[in-house]
mmCIF file of N, CA and C in Angstrom:
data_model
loop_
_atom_site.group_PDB
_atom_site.id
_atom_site.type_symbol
_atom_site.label_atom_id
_atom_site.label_comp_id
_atom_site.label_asym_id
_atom_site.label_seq_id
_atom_site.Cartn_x
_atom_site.Cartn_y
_atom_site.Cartn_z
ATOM 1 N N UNK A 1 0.844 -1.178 0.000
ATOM 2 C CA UNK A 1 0.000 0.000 0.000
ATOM 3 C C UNK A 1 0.892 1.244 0.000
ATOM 4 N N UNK A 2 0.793 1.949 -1.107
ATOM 5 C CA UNK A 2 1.830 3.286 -0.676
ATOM 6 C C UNK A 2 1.064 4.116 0.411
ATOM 7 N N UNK A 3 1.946 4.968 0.691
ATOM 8 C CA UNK A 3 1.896 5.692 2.154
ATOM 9 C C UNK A 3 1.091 6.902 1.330
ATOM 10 N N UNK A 4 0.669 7.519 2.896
ATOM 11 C CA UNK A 4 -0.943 7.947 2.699
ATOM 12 C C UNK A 4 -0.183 9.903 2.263
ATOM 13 N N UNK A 5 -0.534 10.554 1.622
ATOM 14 C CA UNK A 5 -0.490 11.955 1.453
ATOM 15 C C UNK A 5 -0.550 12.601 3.081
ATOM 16 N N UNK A 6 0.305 13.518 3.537
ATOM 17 C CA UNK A 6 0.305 14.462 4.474
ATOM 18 C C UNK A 6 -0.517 15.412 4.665
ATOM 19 N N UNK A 7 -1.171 15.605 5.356
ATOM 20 C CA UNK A 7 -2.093 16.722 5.637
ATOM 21 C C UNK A 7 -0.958 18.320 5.821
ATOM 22 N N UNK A 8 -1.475 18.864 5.400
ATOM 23 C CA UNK A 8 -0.854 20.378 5.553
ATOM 24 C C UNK A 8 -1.275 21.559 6.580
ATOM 25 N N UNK A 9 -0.309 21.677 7.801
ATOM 26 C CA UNK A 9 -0.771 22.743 8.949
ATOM 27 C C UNK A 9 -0.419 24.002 8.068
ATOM 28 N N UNK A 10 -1.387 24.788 8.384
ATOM 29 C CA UNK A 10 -0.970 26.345 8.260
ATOM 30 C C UNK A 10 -1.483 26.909 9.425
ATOM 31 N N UNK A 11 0.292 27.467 10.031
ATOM 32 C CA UNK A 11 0.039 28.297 11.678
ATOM 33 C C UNK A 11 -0.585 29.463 11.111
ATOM 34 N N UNK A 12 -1.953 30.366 11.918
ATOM 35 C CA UNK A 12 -2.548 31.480 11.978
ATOM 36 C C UNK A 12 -1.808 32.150 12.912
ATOM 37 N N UNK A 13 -1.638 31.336 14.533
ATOM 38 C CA UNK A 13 -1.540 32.274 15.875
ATOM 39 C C UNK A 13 -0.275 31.225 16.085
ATOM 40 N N UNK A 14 1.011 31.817 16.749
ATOM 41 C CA UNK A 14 1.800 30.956 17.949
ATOM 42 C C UNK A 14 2.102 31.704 18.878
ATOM 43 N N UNK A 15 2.165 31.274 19.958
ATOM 44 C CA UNK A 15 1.993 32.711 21.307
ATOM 45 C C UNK A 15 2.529 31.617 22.092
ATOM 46 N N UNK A 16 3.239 32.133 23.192
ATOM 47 C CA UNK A 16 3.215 31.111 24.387
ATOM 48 C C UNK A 16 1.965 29.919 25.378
ATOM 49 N N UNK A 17 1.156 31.379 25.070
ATOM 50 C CA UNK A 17 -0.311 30.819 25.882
ATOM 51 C C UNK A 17 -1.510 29.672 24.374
ATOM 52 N N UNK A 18 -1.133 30.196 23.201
ATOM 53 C CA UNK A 18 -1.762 29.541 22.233
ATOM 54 C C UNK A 18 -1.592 29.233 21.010
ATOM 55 N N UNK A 19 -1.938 28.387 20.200
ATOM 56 C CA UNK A 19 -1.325 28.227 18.885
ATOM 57 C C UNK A 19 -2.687 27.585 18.346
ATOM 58 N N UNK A 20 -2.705 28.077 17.141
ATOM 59 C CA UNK A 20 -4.083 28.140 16.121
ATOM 60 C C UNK A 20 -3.962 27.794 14.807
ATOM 61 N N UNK A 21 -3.866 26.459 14.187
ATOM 62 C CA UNK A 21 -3.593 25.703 13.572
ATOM 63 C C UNK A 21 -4.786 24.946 12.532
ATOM 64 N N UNK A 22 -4.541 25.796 11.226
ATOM 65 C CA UNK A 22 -5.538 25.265 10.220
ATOM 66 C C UNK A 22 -4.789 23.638 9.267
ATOM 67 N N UNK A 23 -5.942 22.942 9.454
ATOM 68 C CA UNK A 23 -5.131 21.291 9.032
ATOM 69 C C UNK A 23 -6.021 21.273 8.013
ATOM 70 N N UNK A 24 -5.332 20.956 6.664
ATOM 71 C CA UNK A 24 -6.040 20.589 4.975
ATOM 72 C C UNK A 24 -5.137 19.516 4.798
ATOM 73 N N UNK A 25 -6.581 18.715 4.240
ATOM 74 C CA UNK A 25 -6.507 17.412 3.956
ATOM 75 C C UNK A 25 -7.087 17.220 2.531
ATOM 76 N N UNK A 26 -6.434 16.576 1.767
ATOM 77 C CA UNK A 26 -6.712 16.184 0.564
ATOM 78 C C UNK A 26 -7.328 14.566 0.932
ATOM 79 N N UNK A 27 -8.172 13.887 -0.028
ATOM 80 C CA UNK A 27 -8.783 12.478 0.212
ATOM 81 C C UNK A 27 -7.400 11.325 0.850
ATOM 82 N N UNK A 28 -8.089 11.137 1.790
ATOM 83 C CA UNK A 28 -6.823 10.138 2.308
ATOM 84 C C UNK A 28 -5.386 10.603 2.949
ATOM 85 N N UNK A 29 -5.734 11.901 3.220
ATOM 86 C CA UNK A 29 -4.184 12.366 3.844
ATOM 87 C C UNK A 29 -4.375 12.474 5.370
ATOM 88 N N UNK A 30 -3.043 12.040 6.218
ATOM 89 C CA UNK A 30 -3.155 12.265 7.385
ATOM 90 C C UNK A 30 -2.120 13.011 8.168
ATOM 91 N N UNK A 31 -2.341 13.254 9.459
ATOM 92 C CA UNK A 31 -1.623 14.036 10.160
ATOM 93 C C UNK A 31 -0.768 13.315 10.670
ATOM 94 N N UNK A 32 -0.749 12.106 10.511
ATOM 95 C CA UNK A 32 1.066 11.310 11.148
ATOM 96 C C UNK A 32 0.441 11.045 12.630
ATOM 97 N N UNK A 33 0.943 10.057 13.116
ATOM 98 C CA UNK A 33 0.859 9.617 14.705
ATOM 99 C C UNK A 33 1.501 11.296 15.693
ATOM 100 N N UNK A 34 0.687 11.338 16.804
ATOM 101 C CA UNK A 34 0.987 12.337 17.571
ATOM 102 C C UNK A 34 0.294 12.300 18.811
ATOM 103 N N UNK A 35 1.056 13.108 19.816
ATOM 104 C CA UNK A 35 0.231 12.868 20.983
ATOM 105 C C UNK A 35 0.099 14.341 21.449
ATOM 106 N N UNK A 36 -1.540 14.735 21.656
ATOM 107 C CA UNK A 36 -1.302 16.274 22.024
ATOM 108 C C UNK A 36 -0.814 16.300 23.921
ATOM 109 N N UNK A 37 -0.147 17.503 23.509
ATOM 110 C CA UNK A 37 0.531 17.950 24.663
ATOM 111 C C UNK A 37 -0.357 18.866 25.596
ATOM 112 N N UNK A 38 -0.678 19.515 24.818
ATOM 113 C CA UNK A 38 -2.227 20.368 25.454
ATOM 114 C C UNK A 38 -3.846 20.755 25.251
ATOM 115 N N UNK A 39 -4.401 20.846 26.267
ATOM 116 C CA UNK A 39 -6.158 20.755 25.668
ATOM 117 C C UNK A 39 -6.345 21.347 24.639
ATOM 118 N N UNK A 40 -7.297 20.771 23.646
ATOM 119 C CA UNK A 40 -7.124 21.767 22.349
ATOM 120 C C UNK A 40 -8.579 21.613 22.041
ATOM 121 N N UNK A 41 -9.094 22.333 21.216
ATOM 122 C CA UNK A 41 -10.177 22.454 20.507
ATOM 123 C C UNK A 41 -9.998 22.343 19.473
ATOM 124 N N UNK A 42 -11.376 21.837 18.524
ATOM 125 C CA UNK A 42 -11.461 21.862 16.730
ATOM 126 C C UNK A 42 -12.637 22.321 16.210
ATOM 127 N N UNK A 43 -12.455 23.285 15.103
ATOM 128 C CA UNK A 43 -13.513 23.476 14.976
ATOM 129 C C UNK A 43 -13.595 23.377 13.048
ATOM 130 N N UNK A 44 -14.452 22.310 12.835
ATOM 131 C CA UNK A 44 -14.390 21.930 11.545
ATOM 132 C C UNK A 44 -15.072 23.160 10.608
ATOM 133 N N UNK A 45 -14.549 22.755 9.643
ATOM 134 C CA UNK A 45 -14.509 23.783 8.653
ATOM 135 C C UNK A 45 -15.720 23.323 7.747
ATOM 136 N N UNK A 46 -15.807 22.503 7.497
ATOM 137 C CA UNK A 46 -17.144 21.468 6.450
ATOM 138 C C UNK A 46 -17.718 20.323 7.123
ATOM 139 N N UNK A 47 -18.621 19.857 6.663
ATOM 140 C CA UNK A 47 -19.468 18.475 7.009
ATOM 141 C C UNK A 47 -18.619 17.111 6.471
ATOM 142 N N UNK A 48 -17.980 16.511 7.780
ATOM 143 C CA UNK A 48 -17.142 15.204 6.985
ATOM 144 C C UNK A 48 -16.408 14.343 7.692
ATOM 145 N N UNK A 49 -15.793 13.169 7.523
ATOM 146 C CA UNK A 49 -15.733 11.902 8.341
ATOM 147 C C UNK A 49 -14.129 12.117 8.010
ATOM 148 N N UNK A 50 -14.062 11.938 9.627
ATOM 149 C CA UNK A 50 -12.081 11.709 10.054
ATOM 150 C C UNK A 50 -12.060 9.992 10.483
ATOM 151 N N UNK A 51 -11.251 9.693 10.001
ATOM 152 C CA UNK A 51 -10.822 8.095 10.540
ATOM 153 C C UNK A 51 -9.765 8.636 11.226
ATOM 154 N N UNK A 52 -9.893 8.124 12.730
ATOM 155 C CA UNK A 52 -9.090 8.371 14.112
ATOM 156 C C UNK A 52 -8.321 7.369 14.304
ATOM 157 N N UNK A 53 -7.140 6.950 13.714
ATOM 158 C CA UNK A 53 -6.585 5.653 14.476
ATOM 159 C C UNK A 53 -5.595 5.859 15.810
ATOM 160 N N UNK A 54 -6.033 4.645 16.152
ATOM 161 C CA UNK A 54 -5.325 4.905 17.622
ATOM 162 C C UNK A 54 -4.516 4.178 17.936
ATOM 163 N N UNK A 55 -3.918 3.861 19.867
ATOM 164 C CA UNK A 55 -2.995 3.013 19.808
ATOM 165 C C UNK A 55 -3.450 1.643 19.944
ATOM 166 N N UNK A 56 -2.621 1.146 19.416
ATOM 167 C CA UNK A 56 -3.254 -0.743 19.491
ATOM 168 C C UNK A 56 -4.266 -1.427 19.015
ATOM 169 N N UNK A 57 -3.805 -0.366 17.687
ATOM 170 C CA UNK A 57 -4.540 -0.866 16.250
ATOM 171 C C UNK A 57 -5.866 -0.426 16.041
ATOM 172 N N UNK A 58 -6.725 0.171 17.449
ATOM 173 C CA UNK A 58 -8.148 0.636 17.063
ATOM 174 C C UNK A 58 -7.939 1.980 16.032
ATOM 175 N N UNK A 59 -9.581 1.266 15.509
ATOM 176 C CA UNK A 59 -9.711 2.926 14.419
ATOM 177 C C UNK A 59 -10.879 3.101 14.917
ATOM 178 N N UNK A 60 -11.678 4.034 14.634
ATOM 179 C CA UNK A 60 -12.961 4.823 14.828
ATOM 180 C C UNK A 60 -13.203 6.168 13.485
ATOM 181 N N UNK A 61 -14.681 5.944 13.144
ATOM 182 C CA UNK A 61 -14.672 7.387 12.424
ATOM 183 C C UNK A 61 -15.411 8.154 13.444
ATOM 184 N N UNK A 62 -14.923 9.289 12.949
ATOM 185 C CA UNK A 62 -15.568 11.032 13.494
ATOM 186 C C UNK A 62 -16.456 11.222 12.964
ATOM 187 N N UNK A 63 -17.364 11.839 12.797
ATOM 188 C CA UNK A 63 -18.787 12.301 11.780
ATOM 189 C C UNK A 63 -18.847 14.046 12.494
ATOM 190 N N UNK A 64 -17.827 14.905 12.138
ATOM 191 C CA UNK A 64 -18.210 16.557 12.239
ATOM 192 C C UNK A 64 -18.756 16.933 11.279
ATOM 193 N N UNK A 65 -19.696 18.367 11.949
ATOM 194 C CA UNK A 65 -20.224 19.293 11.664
ATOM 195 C C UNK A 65 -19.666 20.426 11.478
ATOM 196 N N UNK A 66 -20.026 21.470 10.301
ATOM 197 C CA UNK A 66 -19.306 22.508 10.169
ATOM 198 C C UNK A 66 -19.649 23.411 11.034
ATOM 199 N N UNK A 67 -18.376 24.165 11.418
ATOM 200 C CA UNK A 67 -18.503 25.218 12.803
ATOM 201 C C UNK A 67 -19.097 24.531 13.994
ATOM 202 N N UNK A 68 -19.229 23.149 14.345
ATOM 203 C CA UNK A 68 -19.484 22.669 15.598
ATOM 204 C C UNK A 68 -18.233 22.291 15.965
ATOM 205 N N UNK A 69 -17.641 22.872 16.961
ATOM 206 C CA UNK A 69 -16.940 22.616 17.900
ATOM 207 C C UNK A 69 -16.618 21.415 18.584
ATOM 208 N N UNK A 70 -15.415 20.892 19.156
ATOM 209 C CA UNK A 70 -15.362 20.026 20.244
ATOM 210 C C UNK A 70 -14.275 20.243 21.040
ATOM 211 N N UNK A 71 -14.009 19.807 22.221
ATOM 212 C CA UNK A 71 -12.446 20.022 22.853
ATOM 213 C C UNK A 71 -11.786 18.534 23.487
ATOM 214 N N UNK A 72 -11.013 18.508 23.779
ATOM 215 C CA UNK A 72 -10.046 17.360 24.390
ATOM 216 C C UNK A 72 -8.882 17.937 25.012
ATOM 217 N N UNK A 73 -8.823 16.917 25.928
ATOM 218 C CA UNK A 73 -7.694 16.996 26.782
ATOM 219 C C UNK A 73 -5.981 16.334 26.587
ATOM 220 N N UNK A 74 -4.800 17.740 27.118
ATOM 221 C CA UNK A 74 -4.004 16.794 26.692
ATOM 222 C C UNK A 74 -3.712 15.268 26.525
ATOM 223 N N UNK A 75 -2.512 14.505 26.359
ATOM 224 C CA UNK A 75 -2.588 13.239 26.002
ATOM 225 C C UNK A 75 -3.368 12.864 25.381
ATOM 226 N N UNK A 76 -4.410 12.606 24.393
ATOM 227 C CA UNK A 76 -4.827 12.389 23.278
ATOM 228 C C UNK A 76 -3.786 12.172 22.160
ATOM 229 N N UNK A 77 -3.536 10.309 21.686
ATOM 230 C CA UNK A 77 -2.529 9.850 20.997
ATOM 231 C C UNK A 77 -3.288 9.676 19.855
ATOM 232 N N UNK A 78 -2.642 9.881 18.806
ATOM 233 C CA UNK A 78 -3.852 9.290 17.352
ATOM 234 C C UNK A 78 -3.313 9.507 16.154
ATOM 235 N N UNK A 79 -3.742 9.330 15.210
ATOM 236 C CA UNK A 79 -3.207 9.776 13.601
ATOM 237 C C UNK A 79 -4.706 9.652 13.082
ATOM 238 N N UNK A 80 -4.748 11.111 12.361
ATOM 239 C CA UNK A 80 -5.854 11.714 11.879
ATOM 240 C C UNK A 80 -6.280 11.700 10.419
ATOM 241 N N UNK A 81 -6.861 10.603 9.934
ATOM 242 C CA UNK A 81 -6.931 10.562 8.055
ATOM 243 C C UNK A 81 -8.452 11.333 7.564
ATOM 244 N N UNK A 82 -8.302 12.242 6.387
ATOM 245 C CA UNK A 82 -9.259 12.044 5.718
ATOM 246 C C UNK A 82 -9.827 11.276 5.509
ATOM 247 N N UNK A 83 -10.896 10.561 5.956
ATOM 248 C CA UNK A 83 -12.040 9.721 5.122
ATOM 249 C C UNK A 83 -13.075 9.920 3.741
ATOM 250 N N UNK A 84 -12.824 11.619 3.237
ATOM 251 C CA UNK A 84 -14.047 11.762 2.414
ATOM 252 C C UNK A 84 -13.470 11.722 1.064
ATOM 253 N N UNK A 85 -13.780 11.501 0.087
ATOM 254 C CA UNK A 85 -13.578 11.751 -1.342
ATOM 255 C C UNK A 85 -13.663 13.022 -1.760
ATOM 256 N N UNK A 86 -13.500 14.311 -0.798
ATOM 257 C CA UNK A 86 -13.161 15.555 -0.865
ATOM 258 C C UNK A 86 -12.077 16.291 -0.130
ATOM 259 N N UNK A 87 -11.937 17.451 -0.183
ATOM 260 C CA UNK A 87 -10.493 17.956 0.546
ATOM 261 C C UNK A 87 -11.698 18.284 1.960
ATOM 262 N N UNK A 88 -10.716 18.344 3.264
ATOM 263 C CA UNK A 88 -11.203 18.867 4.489
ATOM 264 C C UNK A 88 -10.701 19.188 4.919
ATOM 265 N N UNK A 89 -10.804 20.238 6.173
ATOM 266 C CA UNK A 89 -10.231 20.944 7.019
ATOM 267 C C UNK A 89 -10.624 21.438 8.003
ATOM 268 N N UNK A 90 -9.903 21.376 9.194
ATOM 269 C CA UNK A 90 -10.122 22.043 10.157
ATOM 270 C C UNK A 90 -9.205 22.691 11.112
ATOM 271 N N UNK A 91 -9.906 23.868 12.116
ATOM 272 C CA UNK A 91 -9.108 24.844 13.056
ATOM 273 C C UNK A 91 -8.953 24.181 14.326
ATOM 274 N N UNK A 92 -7.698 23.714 14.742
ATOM 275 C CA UNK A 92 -6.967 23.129 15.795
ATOM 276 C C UNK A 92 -6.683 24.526 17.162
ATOM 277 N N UNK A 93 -7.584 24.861 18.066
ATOM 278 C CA UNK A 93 -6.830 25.705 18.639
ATOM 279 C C UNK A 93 -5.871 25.317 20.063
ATOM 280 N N UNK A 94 -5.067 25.295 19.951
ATOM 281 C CA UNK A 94 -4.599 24.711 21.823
ATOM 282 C C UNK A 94 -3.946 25.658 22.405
ATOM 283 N N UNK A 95 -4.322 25.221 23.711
ATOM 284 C CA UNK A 95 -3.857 26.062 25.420
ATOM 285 C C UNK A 95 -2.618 25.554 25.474
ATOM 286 N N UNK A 96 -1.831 25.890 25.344
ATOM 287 C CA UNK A 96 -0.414 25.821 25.581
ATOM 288 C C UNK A 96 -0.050 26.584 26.909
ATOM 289 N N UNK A 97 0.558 25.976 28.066
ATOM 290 C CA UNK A 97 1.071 26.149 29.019
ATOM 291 C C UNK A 97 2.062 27.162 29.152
ATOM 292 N N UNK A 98 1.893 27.973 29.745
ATOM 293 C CA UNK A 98 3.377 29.460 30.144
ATOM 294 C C UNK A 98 4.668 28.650 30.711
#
């Protein structure tokens, strides 16, 4: 299976206290394994399905709403794929610690 297309961050905000992070995804691209460091919020940009894989092989899909919100807490481990047969995106904001 070749390896999956990269999703593309574009930083808006980096501050000590926050960083505001737009993620575009072309069909099938992902954000690479990662573990957040701090609580963050997302707030999707369009109507569309993230495949969440996690550790120890589970996957799960997402089903967001555009401009509906969600938040999580640091430690959250995962790699984030497009699921749709369209491009998607969304605004990553996190609390980053002083």
């Amino acid at each position: 299976m070749p390896p999956r297309p990269k999703a593309t961050p574009v930083a808006h905000i980096s501050e000590p206290h926050v960083r505001v992070t737009e993620w575009r995804f072309v069909p099938g691209a992902e954000t690479g394994w990662h573990r957040h460091e701090a609580d963050y919020v997302v707030v999707p940009l369009a109507d569309g399905d993230l495949l969440l894989e996690e550790p120890g092989g589970a996957s799960r899909t997402a089903t967001l709403k555009r401009h509906v919100p969600y938040a999580r807490r640091e430690g959250v481990e995962h790699n984030v794929v497009n699921a749709n047969p369209f491009d998607f995106a969304f605004i990553e904001i996190e609390h980053l610690k002083p």
